[in-house]
Short mmCIF file of C-alpha atoms (C1' of nucleotides) in Angstrom, two decimals:
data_model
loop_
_atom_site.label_atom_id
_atom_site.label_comp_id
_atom_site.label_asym_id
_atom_site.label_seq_id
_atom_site.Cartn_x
_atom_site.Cartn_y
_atom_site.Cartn_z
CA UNK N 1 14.27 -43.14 -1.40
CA UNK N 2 11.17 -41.84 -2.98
CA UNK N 3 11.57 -38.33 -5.03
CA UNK N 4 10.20 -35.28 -3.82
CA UNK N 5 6.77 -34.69 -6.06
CA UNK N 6 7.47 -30.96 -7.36
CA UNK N 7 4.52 -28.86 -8.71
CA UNK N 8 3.05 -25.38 -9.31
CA UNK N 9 -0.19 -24.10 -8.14
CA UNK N 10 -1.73 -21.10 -8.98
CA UNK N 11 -3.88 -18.47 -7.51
CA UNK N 12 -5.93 -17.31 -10.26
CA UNK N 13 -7.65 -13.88 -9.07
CA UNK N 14 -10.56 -11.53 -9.97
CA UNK N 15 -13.09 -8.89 -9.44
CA UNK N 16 -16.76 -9.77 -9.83
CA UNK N 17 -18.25 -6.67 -8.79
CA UNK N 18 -17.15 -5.76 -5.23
CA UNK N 19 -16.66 -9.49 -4.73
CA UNK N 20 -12.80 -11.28 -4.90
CA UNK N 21 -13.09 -14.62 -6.80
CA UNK N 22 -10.49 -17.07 -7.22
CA UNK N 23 -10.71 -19.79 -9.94
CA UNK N 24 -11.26 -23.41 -9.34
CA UNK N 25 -11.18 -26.13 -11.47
CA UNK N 26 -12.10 -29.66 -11.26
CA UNK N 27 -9.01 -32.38 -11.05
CA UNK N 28 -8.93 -34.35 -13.65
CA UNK N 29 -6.39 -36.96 -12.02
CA UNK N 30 -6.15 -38.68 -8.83
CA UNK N 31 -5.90 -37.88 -6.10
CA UNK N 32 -9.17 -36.10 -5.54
CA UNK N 33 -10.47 -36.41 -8.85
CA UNK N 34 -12.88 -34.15 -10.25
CA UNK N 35 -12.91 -32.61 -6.78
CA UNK N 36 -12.72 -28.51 -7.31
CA UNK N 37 -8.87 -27.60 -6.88
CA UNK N 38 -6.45 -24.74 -7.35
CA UNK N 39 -5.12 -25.06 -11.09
CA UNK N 40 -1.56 -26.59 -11.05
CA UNK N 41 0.45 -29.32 -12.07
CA UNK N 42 4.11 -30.92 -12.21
CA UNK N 43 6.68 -29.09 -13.23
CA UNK N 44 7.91 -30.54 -16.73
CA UNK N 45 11.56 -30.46 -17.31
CA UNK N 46 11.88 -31.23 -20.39
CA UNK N 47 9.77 -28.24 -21.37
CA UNK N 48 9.78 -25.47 -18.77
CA UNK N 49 12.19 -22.77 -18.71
CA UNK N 50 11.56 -22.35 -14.81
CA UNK N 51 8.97 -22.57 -12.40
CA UNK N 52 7.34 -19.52 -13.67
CA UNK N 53 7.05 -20.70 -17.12
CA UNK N 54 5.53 -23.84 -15.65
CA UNK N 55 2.74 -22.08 -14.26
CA UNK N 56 2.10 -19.75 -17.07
CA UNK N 57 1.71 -22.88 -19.02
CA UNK N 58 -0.74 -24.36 -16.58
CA UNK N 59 -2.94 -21.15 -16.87
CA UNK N 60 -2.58 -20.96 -20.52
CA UNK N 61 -3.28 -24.98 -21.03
CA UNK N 62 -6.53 -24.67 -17.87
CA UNK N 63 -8.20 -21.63 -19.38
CA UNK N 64 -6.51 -20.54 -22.50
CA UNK N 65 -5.43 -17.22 -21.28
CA UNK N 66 -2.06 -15.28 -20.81
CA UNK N 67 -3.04 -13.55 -17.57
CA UNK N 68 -1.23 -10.11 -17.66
CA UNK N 69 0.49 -10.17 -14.11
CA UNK N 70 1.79 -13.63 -12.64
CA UNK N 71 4.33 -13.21 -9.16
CA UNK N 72 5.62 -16.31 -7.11
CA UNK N 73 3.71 -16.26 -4.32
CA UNK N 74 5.62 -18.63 -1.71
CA UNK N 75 6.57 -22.59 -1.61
CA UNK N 76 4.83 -25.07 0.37
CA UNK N 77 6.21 -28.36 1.08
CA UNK N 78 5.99 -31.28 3.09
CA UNK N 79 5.19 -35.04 3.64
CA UNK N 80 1.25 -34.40 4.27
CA UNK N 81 0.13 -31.79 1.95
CA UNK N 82 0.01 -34.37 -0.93
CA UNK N 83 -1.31 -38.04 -0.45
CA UNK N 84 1.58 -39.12 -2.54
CA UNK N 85 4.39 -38.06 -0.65
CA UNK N 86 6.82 -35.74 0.01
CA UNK N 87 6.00 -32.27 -2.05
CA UNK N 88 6.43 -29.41 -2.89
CA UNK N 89 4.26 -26.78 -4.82
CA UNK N 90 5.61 -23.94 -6.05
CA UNK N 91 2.46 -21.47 -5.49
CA UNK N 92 1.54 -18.25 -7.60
CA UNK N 93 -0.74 -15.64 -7.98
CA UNK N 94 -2.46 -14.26 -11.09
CA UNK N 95 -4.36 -11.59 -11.57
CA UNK N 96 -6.43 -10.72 -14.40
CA UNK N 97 -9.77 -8.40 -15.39
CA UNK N 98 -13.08 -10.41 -14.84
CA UNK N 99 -14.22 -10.18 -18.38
CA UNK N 100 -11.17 -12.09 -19.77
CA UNK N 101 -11.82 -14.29 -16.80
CA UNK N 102 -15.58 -14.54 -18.10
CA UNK N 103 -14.81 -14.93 -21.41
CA UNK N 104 -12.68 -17.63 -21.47
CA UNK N 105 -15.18 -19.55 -19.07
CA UNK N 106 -14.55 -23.17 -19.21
CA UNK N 107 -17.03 -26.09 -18.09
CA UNK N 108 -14.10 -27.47 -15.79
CA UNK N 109 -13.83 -23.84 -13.76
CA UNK N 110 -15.91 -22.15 -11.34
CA UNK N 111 -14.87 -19.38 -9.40
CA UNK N 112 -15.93 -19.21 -5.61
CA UNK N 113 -15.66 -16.37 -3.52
CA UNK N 114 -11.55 -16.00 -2.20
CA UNK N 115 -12.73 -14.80 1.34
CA UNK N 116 -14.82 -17.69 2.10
CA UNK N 117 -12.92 -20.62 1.09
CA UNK N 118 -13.77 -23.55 3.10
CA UNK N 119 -12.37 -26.90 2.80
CA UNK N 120 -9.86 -27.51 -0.43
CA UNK N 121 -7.88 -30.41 -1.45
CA UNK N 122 -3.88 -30.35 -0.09
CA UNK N 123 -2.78 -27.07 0.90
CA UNK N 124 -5.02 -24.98 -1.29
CA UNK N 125 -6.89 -23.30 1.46
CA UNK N 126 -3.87 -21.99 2.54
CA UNK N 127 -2.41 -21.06 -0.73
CA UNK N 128 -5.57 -18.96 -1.14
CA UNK N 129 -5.38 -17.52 1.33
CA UNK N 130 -1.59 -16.32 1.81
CA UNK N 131 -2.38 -15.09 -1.54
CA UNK N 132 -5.57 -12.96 -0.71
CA UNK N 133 -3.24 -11.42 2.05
CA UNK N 134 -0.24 -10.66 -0.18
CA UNK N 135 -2.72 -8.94 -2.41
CA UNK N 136 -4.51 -6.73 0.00
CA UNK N 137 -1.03 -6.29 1.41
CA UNK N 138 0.47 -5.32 -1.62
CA UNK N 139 -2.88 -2.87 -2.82
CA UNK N 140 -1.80 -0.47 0.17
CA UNK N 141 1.00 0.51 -1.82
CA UNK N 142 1.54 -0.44 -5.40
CA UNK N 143 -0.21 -0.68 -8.46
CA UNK N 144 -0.93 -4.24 -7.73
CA UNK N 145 -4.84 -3.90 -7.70
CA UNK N 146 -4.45 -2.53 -11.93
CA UNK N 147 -4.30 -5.41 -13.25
CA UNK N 148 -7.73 -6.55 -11.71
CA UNK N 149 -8.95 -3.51 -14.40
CA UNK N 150 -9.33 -3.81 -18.22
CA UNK N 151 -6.62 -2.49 -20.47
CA UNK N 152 -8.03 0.83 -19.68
CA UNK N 153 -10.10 2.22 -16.75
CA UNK N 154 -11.26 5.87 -14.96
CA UNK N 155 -9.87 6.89 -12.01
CA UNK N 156 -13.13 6.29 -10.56
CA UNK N 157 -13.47 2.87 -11.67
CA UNK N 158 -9.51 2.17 -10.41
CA UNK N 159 -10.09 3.99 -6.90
CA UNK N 160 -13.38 1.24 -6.49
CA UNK N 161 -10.79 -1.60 -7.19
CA UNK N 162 -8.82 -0.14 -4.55
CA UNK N 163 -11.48 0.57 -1.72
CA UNK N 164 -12.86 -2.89 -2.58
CA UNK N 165 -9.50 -4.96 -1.85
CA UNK N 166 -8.67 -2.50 1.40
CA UNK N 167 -11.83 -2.68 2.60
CA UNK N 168 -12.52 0.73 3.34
CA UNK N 169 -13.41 3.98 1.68
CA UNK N 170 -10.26 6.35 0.16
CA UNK N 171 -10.22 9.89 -0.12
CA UNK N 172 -10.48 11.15 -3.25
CA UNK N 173 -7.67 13.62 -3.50
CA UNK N 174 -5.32 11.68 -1.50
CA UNK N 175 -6.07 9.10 -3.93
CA UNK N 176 -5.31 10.64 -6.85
CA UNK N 177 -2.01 13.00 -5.67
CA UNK N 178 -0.94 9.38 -5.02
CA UNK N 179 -1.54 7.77 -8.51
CA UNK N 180 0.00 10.80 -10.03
CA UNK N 181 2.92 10.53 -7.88
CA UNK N 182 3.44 6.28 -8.75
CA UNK N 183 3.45 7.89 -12.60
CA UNK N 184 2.59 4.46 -13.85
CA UNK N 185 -0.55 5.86 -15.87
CA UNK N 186 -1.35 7.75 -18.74
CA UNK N 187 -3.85 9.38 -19.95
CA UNK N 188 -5.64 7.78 -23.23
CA UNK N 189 -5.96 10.47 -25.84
CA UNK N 190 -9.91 11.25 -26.54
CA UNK N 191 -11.52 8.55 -24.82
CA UNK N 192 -13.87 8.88 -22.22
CA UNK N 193 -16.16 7.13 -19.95
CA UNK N 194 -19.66 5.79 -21.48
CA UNK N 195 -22.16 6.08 -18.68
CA UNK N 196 -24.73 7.80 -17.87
CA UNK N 197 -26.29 11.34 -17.74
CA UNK N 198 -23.14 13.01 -16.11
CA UNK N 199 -19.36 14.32 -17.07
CA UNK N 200 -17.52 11.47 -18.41
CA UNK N 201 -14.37 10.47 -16.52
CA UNK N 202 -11.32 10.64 -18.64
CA UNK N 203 -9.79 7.11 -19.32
CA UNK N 204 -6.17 5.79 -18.32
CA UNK N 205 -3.96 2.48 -18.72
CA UNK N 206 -0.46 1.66 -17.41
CA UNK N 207 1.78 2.67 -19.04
CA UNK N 208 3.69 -0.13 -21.16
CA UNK N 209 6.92 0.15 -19.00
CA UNK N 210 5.26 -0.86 -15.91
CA UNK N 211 2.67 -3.60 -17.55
CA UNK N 212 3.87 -7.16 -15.95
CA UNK N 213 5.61 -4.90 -12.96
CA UNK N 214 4.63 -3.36 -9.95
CA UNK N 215 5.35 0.27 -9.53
CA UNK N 216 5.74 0.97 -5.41
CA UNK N 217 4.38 4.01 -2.96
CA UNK N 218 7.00 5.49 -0.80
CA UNK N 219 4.28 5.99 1.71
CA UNK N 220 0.95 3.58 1.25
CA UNK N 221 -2.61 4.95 0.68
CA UNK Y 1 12.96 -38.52 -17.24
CA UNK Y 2 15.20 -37.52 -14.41
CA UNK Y 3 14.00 -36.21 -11.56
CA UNK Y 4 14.21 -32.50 -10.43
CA UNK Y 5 16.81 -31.90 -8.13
CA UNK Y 6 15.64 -30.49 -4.81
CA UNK Y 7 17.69 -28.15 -2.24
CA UNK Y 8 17.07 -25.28 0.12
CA UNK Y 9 19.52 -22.53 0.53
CA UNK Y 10 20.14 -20.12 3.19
CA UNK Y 11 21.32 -17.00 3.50
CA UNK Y 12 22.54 -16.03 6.82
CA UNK Y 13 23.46 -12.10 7.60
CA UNK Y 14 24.64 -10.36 10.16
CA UNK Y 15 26.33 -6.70 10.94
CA UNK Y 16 29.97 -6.16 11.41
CA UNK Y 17 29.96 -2.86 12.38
CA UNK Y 18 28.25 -0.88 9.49
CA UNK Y 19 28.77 -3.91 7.37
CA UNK Y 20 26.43 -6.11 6.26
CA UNK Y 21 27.86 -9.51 5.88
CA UNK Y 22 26.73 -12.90 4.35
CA UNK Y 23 28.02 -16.17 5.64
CA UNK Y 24 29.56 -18.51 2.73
CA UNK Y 25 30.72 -21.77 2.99
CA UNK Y 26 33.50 -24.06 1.57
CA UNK Y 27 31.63 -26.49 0.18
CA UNK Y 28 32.29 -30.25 0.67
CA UNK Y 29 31.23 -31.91 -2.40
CA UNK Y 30 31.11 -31.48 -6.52
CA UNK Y 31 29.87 -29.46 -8.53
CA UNK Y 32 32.13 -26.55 -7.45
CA UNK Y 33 33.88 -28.74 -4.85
CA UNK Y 34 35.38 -26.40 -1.88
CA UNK Y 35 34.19 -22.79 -3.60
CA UNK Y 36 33.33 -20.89 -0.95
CA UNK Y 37 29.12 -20.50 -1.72
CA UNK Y 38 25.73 -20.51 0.38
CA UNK Y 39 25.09 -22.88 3.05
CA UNK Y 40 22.23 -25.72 1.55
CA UNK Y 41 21.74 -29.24 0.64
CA UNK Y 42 19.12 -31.62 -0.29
CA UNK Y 43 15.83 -32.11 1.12
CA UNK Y 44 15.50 -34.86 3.48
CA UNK Y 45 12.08 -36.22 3.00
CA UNK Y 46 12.93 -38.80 5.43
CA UNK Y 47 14.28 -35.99 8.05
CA UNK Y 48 12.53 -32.88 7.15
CA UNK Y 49 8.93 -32.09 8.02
CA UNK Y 50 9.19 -29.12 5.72
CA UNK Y 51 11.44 -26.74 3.59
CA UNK Y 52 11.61 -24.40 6.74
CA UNK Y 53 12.78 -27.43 8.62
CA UNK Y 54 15.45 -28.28 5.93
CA UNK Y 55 16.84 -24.85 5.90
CA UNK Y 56 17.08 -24.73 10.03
CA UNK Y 57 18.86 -28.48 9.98
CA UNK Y 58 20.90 -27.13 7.38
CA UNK Y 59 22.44 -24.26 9.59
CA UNK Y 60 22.85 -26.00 12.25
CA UNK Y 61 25.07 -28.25 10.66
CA UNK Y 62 27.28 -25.94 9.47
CA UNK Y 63 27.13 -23.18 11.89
CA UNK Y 64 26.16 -25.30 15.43
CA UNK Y 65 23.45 -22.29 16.04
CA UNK Y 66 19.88 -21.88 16.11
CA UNK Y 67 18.97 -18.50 14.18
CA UNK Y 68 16.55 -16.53 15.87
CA UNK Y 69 14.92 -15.61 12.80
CA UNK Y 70 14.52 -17.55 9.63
CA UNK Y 71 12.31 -16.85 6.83
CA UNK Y 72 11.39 -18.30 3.24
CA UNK Y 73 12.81 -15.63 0.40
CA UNK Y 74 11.94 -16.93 -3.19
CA UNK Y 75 12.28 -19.86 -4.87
CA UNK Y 76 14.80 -20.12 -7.67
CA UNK Y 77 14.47 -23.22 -10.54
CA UNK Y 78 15.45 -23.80 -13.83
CA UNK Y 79 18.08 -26.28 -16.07
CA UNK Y 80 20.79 -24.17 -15.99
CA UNK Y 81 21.42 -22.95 -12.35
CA UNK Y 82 23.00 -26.29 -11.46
CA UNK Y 83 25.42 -28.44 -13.94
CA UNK Y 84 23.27 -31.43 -12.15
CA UNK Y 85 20.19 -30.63 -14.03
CA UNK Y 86 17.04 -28.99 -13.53
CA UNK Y 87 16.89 -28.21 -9.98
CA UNK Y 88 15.12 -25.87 -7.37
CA UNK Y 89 16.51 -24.25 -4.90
CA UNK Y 90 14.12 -22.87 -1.97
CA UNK Y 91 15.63 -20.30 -0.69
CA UNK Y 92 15.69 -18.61 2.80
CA UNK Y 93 16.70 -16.42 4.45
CA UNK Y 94 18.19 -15.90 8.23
CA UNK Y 95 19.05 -12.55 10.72
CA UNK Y 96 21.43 -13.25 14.23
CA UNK Y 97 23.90 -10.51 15.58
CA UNK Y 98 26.87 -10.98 14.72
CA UNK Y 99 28.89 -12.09 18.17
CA UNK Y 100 26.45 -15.05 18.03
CA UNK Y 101 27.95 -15.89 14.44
CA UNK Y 102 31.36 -15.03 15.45
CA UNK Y 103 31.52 -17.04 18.13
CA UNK Y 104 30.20 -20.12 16.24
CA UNK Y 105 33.30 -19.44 13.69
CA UNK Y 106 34.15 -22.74 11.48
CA UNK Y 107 36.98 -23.01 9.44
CA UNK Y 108 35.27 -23.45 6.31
CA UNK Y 109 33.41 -20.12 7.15
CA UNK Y 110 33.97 -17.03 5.34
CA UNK Y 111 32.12 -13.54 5.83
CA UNK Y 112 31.98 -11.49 2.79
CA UNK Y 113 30.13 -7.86 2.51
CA UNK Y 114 27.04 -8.52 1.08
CA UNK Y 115 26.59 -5.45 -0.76
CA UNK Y 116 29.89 -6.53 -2.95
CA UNK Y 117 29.07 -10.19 -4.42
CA UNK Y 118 30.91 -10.80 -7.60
CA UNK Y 119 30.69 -14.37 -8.99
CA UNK Y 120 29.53 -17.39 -6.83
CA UNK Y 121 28.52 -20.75 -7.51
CA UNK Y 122 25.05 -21.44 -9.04
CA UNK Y 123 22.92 -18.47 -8.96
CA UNK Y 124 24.16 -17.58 -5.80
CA UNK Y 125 24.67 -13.84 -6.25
CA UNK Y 126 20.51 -13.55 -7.53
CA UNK Y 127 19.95 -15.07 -4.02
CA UNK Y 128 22.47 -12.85 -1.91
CA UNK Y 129 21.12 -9.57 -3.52
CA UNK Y 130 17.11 -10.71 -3.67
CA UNK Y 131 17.92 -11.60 0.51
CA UNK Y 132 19.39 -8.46 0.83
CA UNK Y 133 16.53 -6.11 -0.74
CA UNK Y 134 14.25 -8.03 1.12
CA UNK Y 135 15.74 -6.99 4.11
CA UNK Y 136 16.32 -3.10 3.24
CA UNK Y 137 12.59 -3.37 2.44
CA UNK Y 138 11.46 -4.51 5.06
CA UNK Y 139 13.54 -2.31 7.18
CA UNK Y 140 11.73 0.76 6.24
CA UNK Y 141 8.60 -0.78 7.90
CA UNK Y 142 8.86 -3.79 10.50
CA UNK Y 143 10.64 -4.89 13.55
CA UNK Y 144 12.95 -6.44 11.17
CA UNK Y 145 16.06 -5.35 11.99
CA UNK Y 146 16.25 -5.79 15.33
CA UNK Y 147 17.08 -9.71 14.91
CA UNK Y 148 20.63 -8.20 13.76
CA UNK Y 149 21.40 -6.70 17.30
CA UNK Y 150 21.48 -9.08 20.42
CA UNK Y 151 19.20 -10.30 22.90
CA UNK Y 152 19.29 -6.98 24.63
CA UNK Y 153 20.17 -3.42 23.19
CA UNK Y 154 19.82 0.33 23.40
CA UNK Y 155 17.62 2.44 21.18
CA UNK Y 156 21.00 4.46 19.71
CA UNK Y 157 21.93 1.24 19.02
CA UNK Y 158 18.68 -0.13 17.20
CA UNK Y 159 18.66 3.18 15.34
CA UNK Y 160 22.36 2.76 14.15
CA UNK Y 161 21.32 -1.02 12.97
CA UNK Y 162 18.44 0.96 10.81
CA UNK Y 163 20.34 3.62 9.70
CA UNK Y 164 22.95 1.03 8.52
CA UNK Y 165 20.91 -1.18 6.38
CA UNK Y 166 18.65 2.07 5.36
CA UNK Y 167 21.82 3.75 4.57
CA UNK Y 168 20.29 7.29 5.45
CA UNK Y 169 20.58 9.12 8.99
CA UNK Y 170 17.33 8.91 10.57
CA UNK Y 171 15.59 11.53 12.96
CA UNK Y 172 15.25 10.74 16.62
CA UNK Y 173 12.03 11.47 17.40
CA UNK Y 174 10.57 10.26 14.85
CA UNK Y 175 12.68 6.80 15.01
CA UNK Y 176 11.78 6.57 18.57
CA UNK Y 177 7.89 6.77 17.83
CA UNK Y 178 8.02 4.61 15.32
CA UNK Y 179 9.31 1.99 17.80
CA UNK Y 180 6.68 3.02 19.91
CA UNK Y 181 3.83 2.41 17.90
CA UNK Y 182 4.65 -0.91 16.90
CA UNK Y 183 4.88 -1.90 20.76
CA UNK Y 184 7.14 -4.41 20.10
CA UNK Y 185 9.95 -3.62 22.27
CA UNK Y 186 9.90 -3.54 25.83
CA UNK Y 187 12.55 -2.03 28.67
CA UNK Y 188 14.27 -5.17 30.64
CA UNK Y 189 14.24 -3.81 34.21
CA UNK Y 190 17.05 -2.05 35.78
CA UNK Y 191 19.48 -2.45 33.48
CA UNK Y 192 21.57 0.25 31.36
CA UNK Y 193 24.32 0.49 28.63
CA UNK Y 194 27.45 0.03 29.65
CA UNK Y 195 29.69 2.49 27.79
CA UNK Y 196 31.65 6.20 28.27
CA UNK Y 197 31.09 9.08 30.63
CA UNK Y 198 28.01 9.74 29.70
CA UNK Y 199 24.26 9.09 30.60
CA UNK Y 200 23.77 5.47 29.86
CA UNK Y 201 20.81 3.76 27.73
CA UNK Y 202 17.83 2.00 28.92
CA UNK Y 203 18.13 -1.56 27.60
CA UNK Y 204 15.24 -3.28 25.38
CA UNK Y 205 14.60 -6.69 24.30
CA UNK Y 206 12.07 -8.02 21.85
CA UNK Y 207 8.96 -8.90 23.48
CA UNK Y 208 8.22 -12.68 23.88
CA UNK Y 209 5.69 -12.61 21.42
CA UNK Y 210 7.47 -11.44 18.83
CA UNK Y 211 10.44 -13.05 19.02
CA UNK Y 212 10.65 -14.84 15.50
CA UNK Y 213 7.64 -12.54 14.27
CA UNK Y 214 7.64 -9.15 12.49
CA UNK Y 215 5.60 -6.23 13.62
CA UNK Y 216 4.61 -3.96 10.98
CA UNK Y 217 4.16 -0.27 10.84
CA UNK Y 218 1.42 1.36 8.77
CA UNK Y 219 3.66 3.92 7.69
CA UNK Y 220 7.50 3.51 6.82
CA UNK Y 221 10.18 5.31 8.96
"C1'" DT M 1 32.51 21.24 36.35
"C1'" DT M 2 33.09 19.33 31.91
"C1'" DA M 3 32.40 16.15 28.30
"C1'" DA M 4 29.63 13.10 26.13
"C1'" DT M 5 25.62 10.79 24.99
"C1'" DA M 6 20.47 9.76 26.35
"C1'" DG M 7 16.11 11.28 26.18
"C1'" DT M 8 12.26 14.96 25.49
"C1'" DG M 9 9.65 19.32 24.44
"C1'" DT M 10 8.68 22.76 20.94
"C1'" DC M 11 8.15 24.64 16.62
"C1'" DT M 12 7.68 24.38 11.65
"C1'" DG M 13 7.04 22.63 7.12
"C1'" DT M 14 4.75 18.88 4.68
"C1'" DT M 15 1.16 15.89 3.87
"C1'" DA M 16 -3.40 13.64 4.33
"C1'" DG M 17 -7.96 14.36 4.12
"C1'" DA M 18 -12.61 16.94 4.72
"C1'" DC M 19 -15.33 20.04 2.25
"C1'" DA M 20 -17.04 22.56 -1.07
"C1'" DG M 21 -16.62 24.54 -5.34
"C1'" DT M 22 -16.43 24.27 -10.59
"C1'" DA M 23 -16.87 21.30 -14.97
"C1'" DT M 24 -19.47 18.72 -18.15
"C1'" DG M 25 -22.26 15.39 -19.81
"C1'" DG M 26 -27.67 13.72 -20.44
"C1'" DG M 27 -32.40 14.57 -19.81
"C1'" DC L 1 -32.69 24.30 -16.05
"C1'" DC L 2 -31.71 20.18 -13.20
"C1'" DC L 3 -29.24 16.21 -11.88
"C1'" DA L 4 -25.45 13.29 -11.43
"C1'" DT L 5 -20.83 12.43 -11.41
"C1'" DA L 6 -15.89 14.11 -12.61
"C1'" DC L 7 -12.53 16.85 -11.22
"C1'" DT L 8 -10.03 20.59 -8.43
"C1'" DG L 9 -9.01 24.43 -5.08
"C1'" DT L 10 -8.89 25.54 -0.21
"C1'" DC L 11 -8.57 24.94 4.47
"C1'" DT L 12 -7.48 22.20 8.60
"C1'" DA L 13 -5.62 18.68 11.30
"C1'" DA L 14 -2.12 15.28 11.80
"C1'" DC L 15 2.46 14.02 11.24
"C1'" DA L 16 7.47 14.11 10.33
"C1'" DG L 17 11.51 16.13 11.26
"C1'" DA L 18 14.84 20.09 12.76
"C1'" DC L 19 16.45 22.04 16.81
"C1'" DA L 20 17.41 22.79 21.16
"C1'" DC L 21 16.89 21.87 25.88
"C1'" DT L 22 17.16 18.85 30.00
"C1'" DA L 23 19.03 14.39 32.20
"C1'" DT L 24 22.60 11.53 33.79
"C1'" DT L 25 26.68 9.31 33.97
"C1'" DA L 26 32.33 9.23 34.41
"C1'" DA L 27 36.32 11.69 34.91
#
DNA sequence: TTAATAGTGTCTGTTAGACAGTATGGG
DNA sequence: CCCATACTGTCTAACAGACACTATTAA
């Protein structure tokens, strides 16, 4: 009797703009070598705490970056998703600003658009997408859509984020009463906005408490 | 390098009375040879066409039933969880009224609140009170609940199921709404509550095509 | 008729959101 | 001063929930 192939795979995601990219990178082992694929790997007993370290050490060995927010996602398994038998990936999402997605650019990666995936090696299709739905889920009602910001952004800039991953415009009050009432930001002291010839916006971040954690609406957006 | 060690476990609930309970198991074989702890077991790669299948083979060996409502929870790994080694554990979790598990009874069967775990096997207790969150939560805003009251039932009833695992007294109208807008329910002909001297319910049932589906509501209860 | 619970209409306080006003920068 | 965008106060409409009223059964 064969083992049962266990692996992570995560969903690394970004803003570029108004656009939702994920981050691909080309295999470097069969099967589908050097086809574009969804970061991930086995998990490594001998060295990973859990399955969570595992895939924080897959993001940190593919692109060199400790992404700031990293959730299980689901696990997919079965005898077809993998040409080598019987599997199962333990999937995750990761979410991260596009700069330090940019900046860390390696010539293995590309990142392709997360609402029009086409066809992926395995499952990955899938995986993207139960992951683009957990996030746009999630952005009705949490913080979630934060980390897709830099350490520190304007309510402005934040509510964009927002409208982006729900698709549709927010009101502006509404939107605020209900960051004020999460309480997961805070004001940073004597910073604004550069831009251009208009009032600067004042500047927030999350507060530390709630970096790596999700802070929850009682009622969504 | 040995091999991880792969199981699904499942966490089956029901309500006795206003009493959530959890469905344990004397289990059969080492480690922790007849402790009482969640129904699971090893993937079958030869059997199972995926962990959801595992997890439904699994409970109907040890409970004879088919759950009307199974769903992944999480996915706990690591060395330590089981003396065997490094191991994951996919865990899910399942809903069925509670005359349908008491009428399956087995003697190696034991129902235990679920809202007062104390040790268990493994990390058994992590699973029990993630499985039970999961289900408050999504009380406040699905059809969720109603997998935990027959085939058939009143609205007083339903509401008493959601004021149970809500633990708050809901209002009326509103509840009643609520079930409205999601749609989900519909009357079964002709048929009322039996009960006291007084005006007897109209009987719903979950409509076909939701039965093992949620139905969301935009806004919680 | 009474008791008991089912189901519904009405009113009220809260909240979401539209709108428009003030604030504050650059040109 | 003008323009553009940030922020905020006000008003209105929608909604949630309290309350009470009607409906319907058995005894």
């Amino acid at each position: 009797m064969r083992p049962v192939i266990c692996t992570v795979d995560t969903v690394l995601l970004a803003l570029r703009g108004d656009e939702l990219v994920v981050a691909l990178f080309k295999r470097e082992h069969e099967p589908y070598k050097s086809v574009a694929a969804l970061p991930g790997g086995y998990i490594h007993p001998a060295e990973d705490l859990d399955a969570y370290a595992a895939a924080h050490r897959v993001l940190r060995d593919k692109t060199g970056i400790e992404v700031p927010f990293l959730e299980q996602l689901a696990t997919f398994s079965g005898p077809a998703r993998d040409p080598r038998g019987w599997s199962i990936a333990i999937a995750y999402y990761a979410l991260l600003p596009y700069e330090l997605l940019a900046q860390a650019q390696k010539p293995a990666m590309t990142l392709i658009n997360a609402d029009r995936i086409h066809t992926l090696p395995f499952d990955h299709k899938l995986i993207i997408d139960t992951a683009v739905a957990r996030l746009r889920n999630k952005s009705q009602y949490s913080t979630l859509p934060c980390y897709l910001a830099g350490d520190t952004f304007t309510l402005p800039q934040l509510q964009r984020i927002y409208e982006t991953l729900m698709r549709e415009p927010l009101n502006k009050v509404s939107f605020r009463k209900k960051m004020a009432e999460m309480n997961a930001l805070e004001p940073v002291e004597d910073q604004m906005d550069t831009g251009g010839a208009h009032r600067p916006a004042q500047l927030y971040r999350l507060k530390a408490q709630f970096r790596g954690n999700l802070q929850m609406l009682r009622r969504g957006l």
